[in-house]
Amino acid sequence: DIQMAQSPSSLAASVGGRVTITCRASQTVNTYLNWYQQKPGKAPKLLIYGASSLQSGVPSRFTGSGSGTDFTLTISNLQPEDFATYYCQQSYSYPRTFGQGTKLEIK
Amino acid sequence: QVTLRESGPALVKPTQTLTLTCTFSGFSLSTSGMCVSWIRQPPGKALEWLALIDWDDDKFYTTSLKTRLAVSKDTSKNQVVLTMTNMDPVDTATYFCARYQSSMFDYWGQGTPVTVSP
């Protein structure tokens, strides 16, 4: 199974700021890497697919990059609605696997 | 408009079998490339992928639970059913179903909470 490791587990940032979340796969996933946002009590929402493609309707302040084993999600100009938990997920092989999540909190 | 909705018991006893149904609309599971998956989330913890069934009736399961899981579909009813045997309190979680296509979970149900307790 491919293990997905996110860092940091949590971070605090200010509205208007910029943050970067990292996801590392235990073996290559090529660019079969997706990012999701989850707010308390809600289902996850797809943000980025294929490592760097923005899902329809997602603001352009969300940017994904990377390939192989190392990936990043960057959120620029943080808005109040961006404070949530973020998960990476690989679709390279079965079983599909998620990272452990990164909780983004307001500073 | 794509929608998915999970249904099933909110409470099950240890050793019982859990049966959850995902009822969806806005797409067909007989369309090439379409899949439905189950993901769960224990309280305060991370997402855990459980199982997937595709348009061709191929099935995939998470390694640690594959002996306890079974997924099936009823294309005519637009439903996917997940069964999990020998439930334990550690299986307490919110269970989500999601559409999977083009290598991504693009639509999710709201989730259904399941508690395992005597």
CSV table of C-alpha atoms in Angstrom, one decimal:
chain,number,residue,atom,x,y,z
A,1,ASP,CA,0.0,0.0,0.0
A,2,ILE,CA,1.1,3.6,-0.7
A,3,GLN,CA,1.4,5.6,2.5
A,4,MET,CA,0.7,9.4,2.3
A,5,ALA,CA,2.3,11.7,4.8
A,6,GLN,CA,1.2,15.3,5.2
A,7,SER,CA,3.1,18.1,7.0
A,8,PRO,CA,2.5,19.9,9.1
A,9,SER,CA,-0.3,18.3,11.0
A,10,SER,CA,-1.6,21.7,11.9
A,11,LEU,CA,-0.7,25.3,11.3
A,12,ALA,CA,-2.0,28.8,12.1
A,13,ALA,CA,-2.1,31.7,9.7
A,14,SER,CA,-3.6,35.1,9.2
A,15,VAL,CA,-6.3,36.2,6.9
A,16,GLY,CA,-4.5,37.5,3.8
A,17,GLY,CA,-1.5,35.3,4.4
A,18,ARG,CA,-0.1,32.4,2.4
A,19,VAL,CA,0.4,28.8,3.5
A,20,THR,CA,2.0,25.7,2.0
A,21,ILE,CA,1.0,22.1,2.9
A,22,THR,CA,3.2,19.2,1.9
A,23,CYS,CA,2.2,15.7,1.0
A,24,ARG,CA,4.8,12.9,0.5
A,25,ALA,CA,4.0,9.5,-1.0
A,26,SER,CA,5.9,6.4,0.1
A,27,GLN,CA,6.4,5.5,-3.6
A,28,THR,CA,5.7,7.3,-6.8
A,29,VAL,CA,2.1,8.3,-7.6
A,30,ASN,CA,3.1,10.1,-10.8
A,31,THR,CA,0.6,13.0,-10.8
A,32,TYR,CA,-2.3,11.0,-9.5
A,33,LEU,CA,-2.6,13.2,-6.5
A,34,ASN,CA,-5.7,15.0,-5.3
A,35,TRP,CA,-6.4,17.6,-2.6
A,36,TYR,CA,-9.6,18.0,-0.6
A,37,GLN,CA,-10.9,20.5,1.9
A,38,GLN,CA,-13.1,19.5,4.8
A,39,LYS,CA,-15.0,21.7,7.2
A,40,PRO,CA,-16.4,20.5,10.5
A,41,GLY,CA,-19.4,18.3,10.1
A,42,LYS,CA,-19.2,18.4,6.3
A,43,ALA,CA,-18.2,16.1,3.5
A,44,PRO,CA,-14.8,16.7,1.9
A,45,LYS,CA,-14.7,18.9,-1.2
A,46,LEU,CA,-12.4,18.3,-4.1
A,47,LEU,CA,-10.0,21.2,-4.7
A,48,ILE,CA,-7.2,20.0,-6.9
A,49,TYR,CA,-6.9,16.9,-9.1
A,50,GLY,CA,-4.0,15.5,-11.1
A,51,ALA,CA,-1.6,17.3,-8.7
A,52,SER,CA,-2.2,20.7,-10.2
A,53,SER,CA,-5.6,21.1,-11.9
A,54,LEU,CA,-8.1,23.3,-10.3
A,55,GLN,CA,-11.6,21.7,-9.8
A,56,SER,CA,-14.3,23.8,-11.4
A,57,GLY,CA,-15.6,26.5,-9.1
A,58,VAL,CA,-12.5,26.5,-6.8
A,59,PRO,CA,-10.8,29.9,-6.3
A,60,SER,CA,-7.5,30.4,-8.1
A,61,ARG,CA,-5.8,31.2,-4.8
A,62,PHE,CA,-5.5,27.4,-4.4
A,63,THR,CA,-2.5,26.0,-6.2
A,64,GLY,CA,-1.2,22.5,-6.4
A,65,SER,CA,2.2,21.3,-7.6
A,66,GLY,CA,4.5,18.3,-7.6
A,67,SER,CA,5.0,14.9,-9.2
A,68,GLY,CA,6.4,11.5,-8.2
A,69,THR,CA,6.5,11.5,-4.4
A,70,ASP,CA,6.4,15.1,-3.3
A,71,PHE,CA,3.5,17.5,-3.6
A,72,THR,CA,2.4,20.9,-2.3
A,73,LEU,CA,-0.8,22.7,-1.8
A,74,THR,CA,-0.4,26.5,-1.6
A,75,ILE,CA,-3.2,28.8,-0.5
A,76,SER,CA,-2.6,32.5,-1.2
A,77,ASN,CA,-4.5,35.5,0.2
A,78,LEU,CA,-6.2,33.4,2.9
A,79,GLN,CA,-9.9,34.0,3.3
A,80,PRO,CA,-11.9,33.2,6.4
A,81,GLU,CA,-13.6,30.4,4.6
A,82,ASP,CA,-10.3,28.7,3.9
A,83,PHE,CA,-9.7,27.7,7.6
A,84,ALA,CA,-10.4,24.0,7.4
A,85,THR,CA,-8.7,20.6,7.3
A,86,TYR,CA,-6.9,19.6,4.1
A,87,TYR,CA,-6.3,16.0,2.8
A,88,CYS,CA,-4.1,14.7,0.0
A,89,GLN,CA,-5.1,11.4,-1.7
A,90,GLN,CA,-3.4,9.2,-4.2
A,91,SER,CA,-5.2,7.5,-7.2
A,92,TYR,CA,-2.1,5.8,-8.6
A,93,SER,CA,-2.8,2.3,-7.2
A,94,TYR,CA,-5.2,0.3,-5.1
A,95,PRO,CA,-6.0,0.7,-2.3
A,96,ARG,CA,-6.6,4.4,-2.6
A,97,THR,CA,-5.1,6.2,0.4
A,98,PHE,CA,-5.4,9.6,2.1
A,99,GLY,CA,-3.0,11.6,4.1
A,100,GLN,CA,-3.6,12.2,7.8
A,101,GLY,CA,-4.8,15.7,7.2
A,102,THR,CA,-3.6,19.2,7.9
A,103,LYS,CA,-5.7,21.5,10.1
A,104,LEU,CA,-5.4,25.2,9.1
A,105,GLU,CA,-6.4,27.5,11.9
A,106,ILE,CA,-6.7,31.3,12.2
A,107,LYS,CA,-3.9,33.1,13.9
B,1,GLN,CA,-27.1,17.5,-10.9
B,2,VAL,CA,-25.1,14.7,-9.1
B,3,THR,CA,-26.2,13.8,-5.6
B,4,LEU,CA,-25.4,10.9,-3.3
B,5,ARG,CA,-27.0,10.0,0.0
B,6,GLU,CA,-26.0,7.4,2.5
B,7,SER,CA,-28.5,5.5,4.6
B,8,GLY,CA,-28.3,2.8,7.3
B,9,PRO,CA,-28.5,2.2,11.0
B,10,ALA,CA,-27.1,4.8,13.3
B,11,LEU,CA,-26.3,2.2,16.0
B,12,VAL,CA,-25.1,-1.4,15.7
B,13,LYS,CA,-23.9,-3.8,18.4
B,14,PRO,CA,-20.5,-5.4,18.5
B,15,THR,CA,-20.2,-8.5,16.3
B,16,GLN,CA,-23.1,-7.4,14.1
B,17,THR,CA,-23.0,-6.8,10.4
B,18,LEU,CA,-23.4,-3.2,9.2
B,19,THR,CA,-25.2,-2.6,5.9
B,20,LEU,CA,-25.1,0.8,4.3
B,21,THR,CA,-26.8,2.0,1.1
B,22,CYS,CA,-25.7,4.8,-1.1
B,23,THR,CA,-28.4,6.1,-3.3
B,24,PHE,CA,-27.3,8.4,-6.1
B,25,SER,CA,-28.7,10.4,-9.0
B,26,GLY,CA,-27.3,12.4,-11.9
B,27,PHE,CA,-25.1,9.7,-13.3
B,28,SER,CA,-25.3,6.0,-14.1
B,29,LEU,CA,-23.0,3.3,-12.7
B,30,SER,CA,-23.3,1.5,-16.1
B,31,THR,CA,-21.4,4.3,-17.8
B,32,SER,CA,-17.8,3.4,-18.6
B,33,GLY,CA,-15.4,4.9,-16.1
B,34,MET,CA,-18.0,5.5,-13.4
B,35,CYS,CA,-17.3,4.2,-9.9
B,36,VAL,CA,-18.8,4.6,-6.4
B,37,SER,CA,-16.6,4.4,-3.3
B,38,TRP,CA,-16.9,4.3,0.4
B,39,ILE,CA,-14.8,6.3,2.8
B,40,ARG,CA,-15.1,6.6,6.6
B,41,GLN,CA,-13.9,9.0,9.2
B,42,PRO,CA,-13.8,8.2,12.9
B,43,PRO,CA,-14.6,11.1,15.2
B,44,GLY,CA,-11.8,13.7,15.1
B,45,LYS,CA,-9.6,11.5,12.8
B,46,ALA,CA,-8.6,11.3,9.2
B,47,LEU,CA,-10.4,10.0,6.2
B,48,GLU,CA,-10.0,6.3,5.5
B,49,TRP,CA,-10.8,4.8,2.1
B,50,LEU,CA,-12.7,1.5,2.3
B,51,ALA,CA,-14.0,0.2,-1.0
B,52,LEU,CA,-14.9,0.9,-4.6
B,53,ILE,CA,-17.1,-0.7,-7.2
B,54,ASP,CA,-16.8,0.2,-10.9
B,55,TRP,CA,-19.1,0.2,-13.9
B,56,ASP,CA,-17.8,-3.2,-14.9
B,57,ASP,CA,-18.5,-4.7,-11.4
B,58,ASP,CA,-14.9,-4.8,-10.4
B,59,LYS,CA,-14.4,-4.3,-6.7
B,60,PHE,CA,-11.5,-3.1,-4.7
B,61,TYR,CA,-11.0,-3.0,-0.9
B,62,THR,CA,-8.7,-1.5,1.7
B,63,THR,CA,-6.1,-4.1,2.7
B,64,SER,CA,-6.7,-4.1,6.5
B,65,LEU,CA,-10.5,-4.6,6.2
B,66,LYS,CA,-10.8,-6.7,3.0
B,67,THR,CA,-11.9,-9.8,4.8
B,68,ARG,CA,-14.8,-7.9,6.4
B,69,LEU,CA,-16.0,-5.8,3.6
B,70,ALA,CA,-18.3,-6.4,0.6
B,71,VAL,CA,-19.6,-3.9,-1.9
B,72,SER,CA,-22.3,-4.5,-4.5
B,73,LYS,CA,-24.4,-2.4,-6.9
B,74,ASP,CA,-27.9,-2.3,-8.2
B,75,THR,CA,-27.6,-0.3,-11.4
B,76,SER,CA,-31.4,-0.2,-12.0
B,77,LYS,CA,-32.0,1.4,-8.6
B,78,ASN,CA,-28.9,3.6,-8.7
B,79,GLN,CA,-27.7,2.1,-5.4
B,80,VAL,CA,-24.4,0.8,-4.0
B,81,VAL,CA,-24.4,-1.3,-0.8
B,82,LEU,CA,-21.6,-1.8,1.6
B,83,THR,CA,-21.6,-4.5,4.2
B,84,MET,CA,-19.1,-4.7,7.0
B,85,THR,CA,-19.1,-7.8,9.2
B,86,ASN,CA,-18.1,-8.3,12.8
B,87,MET,CA,-18.4,-4.7,13.8
B,88,ASP,CA,-16.3,-3.4,16.7
B,89,PRO,CA,-16.4,-0.1,18.7
B,90,VAL,CA,-13.3,1.1,16.7
B,91,ASP,CA,-15.5,1.0,13.6
B,92,THR,CA,-17.5,4.0,15.0
B,93,ALA,CA,-17.3,6.6,12.3
B,94,THR,CA,-19.1,8.7,9.8
B,95,TYR,CA,-19.4,6.7,6.6
B,96,PHE,CA,-19.4,8.6,3.2
B,97,CYS,CA,-20.1,7.4,-0.2
B,98,ALA,CA,-18.6,9.3,-3.2
B,99,ARG,CA,-18.6,9.2,-6.9
B,100,TYR,CA,-15.2,8.3,-8.3
B,101,GLN,CA,-14.3,9.1,-11.9
B,102,SER,CA,-11.3,10.3,-13.8
B,103,SER,CA,-9.2,9.3,-10.8
B,104,MET,CA,-10.9,11.6,-8.3
B,105,PHE,CA,-13.7,11.7,-5.7
B,106,ASP,CA,-15.7,14.5,-7.2
B,107,TYR,CA,-19.0,14.3,-5.5
B,108,TRP,CA,-19.7,13.2,-1.9
B,109,GLY,CA,-22.7,12.3,0.1
B,110,GLN,CA,-23.3,14.1,3.4
B,111,GLY,CA,-22.2,11.1,5.4
B,112,THR,CA,-24.0,8.9,7.9
B,113,PRO,CA,-22.8,8.4,11.5
B,114,VAL,CA,-22.5,4.9,12.8
B,115,THR,CA,-21.9,4.1,16.4
B,116,VAL,CA,-20.9,0.6,17.6
B,117,SER,CA,-21.9,0.0,21.1
B,118,PRO,CA,-23.6,-2.6,23.2
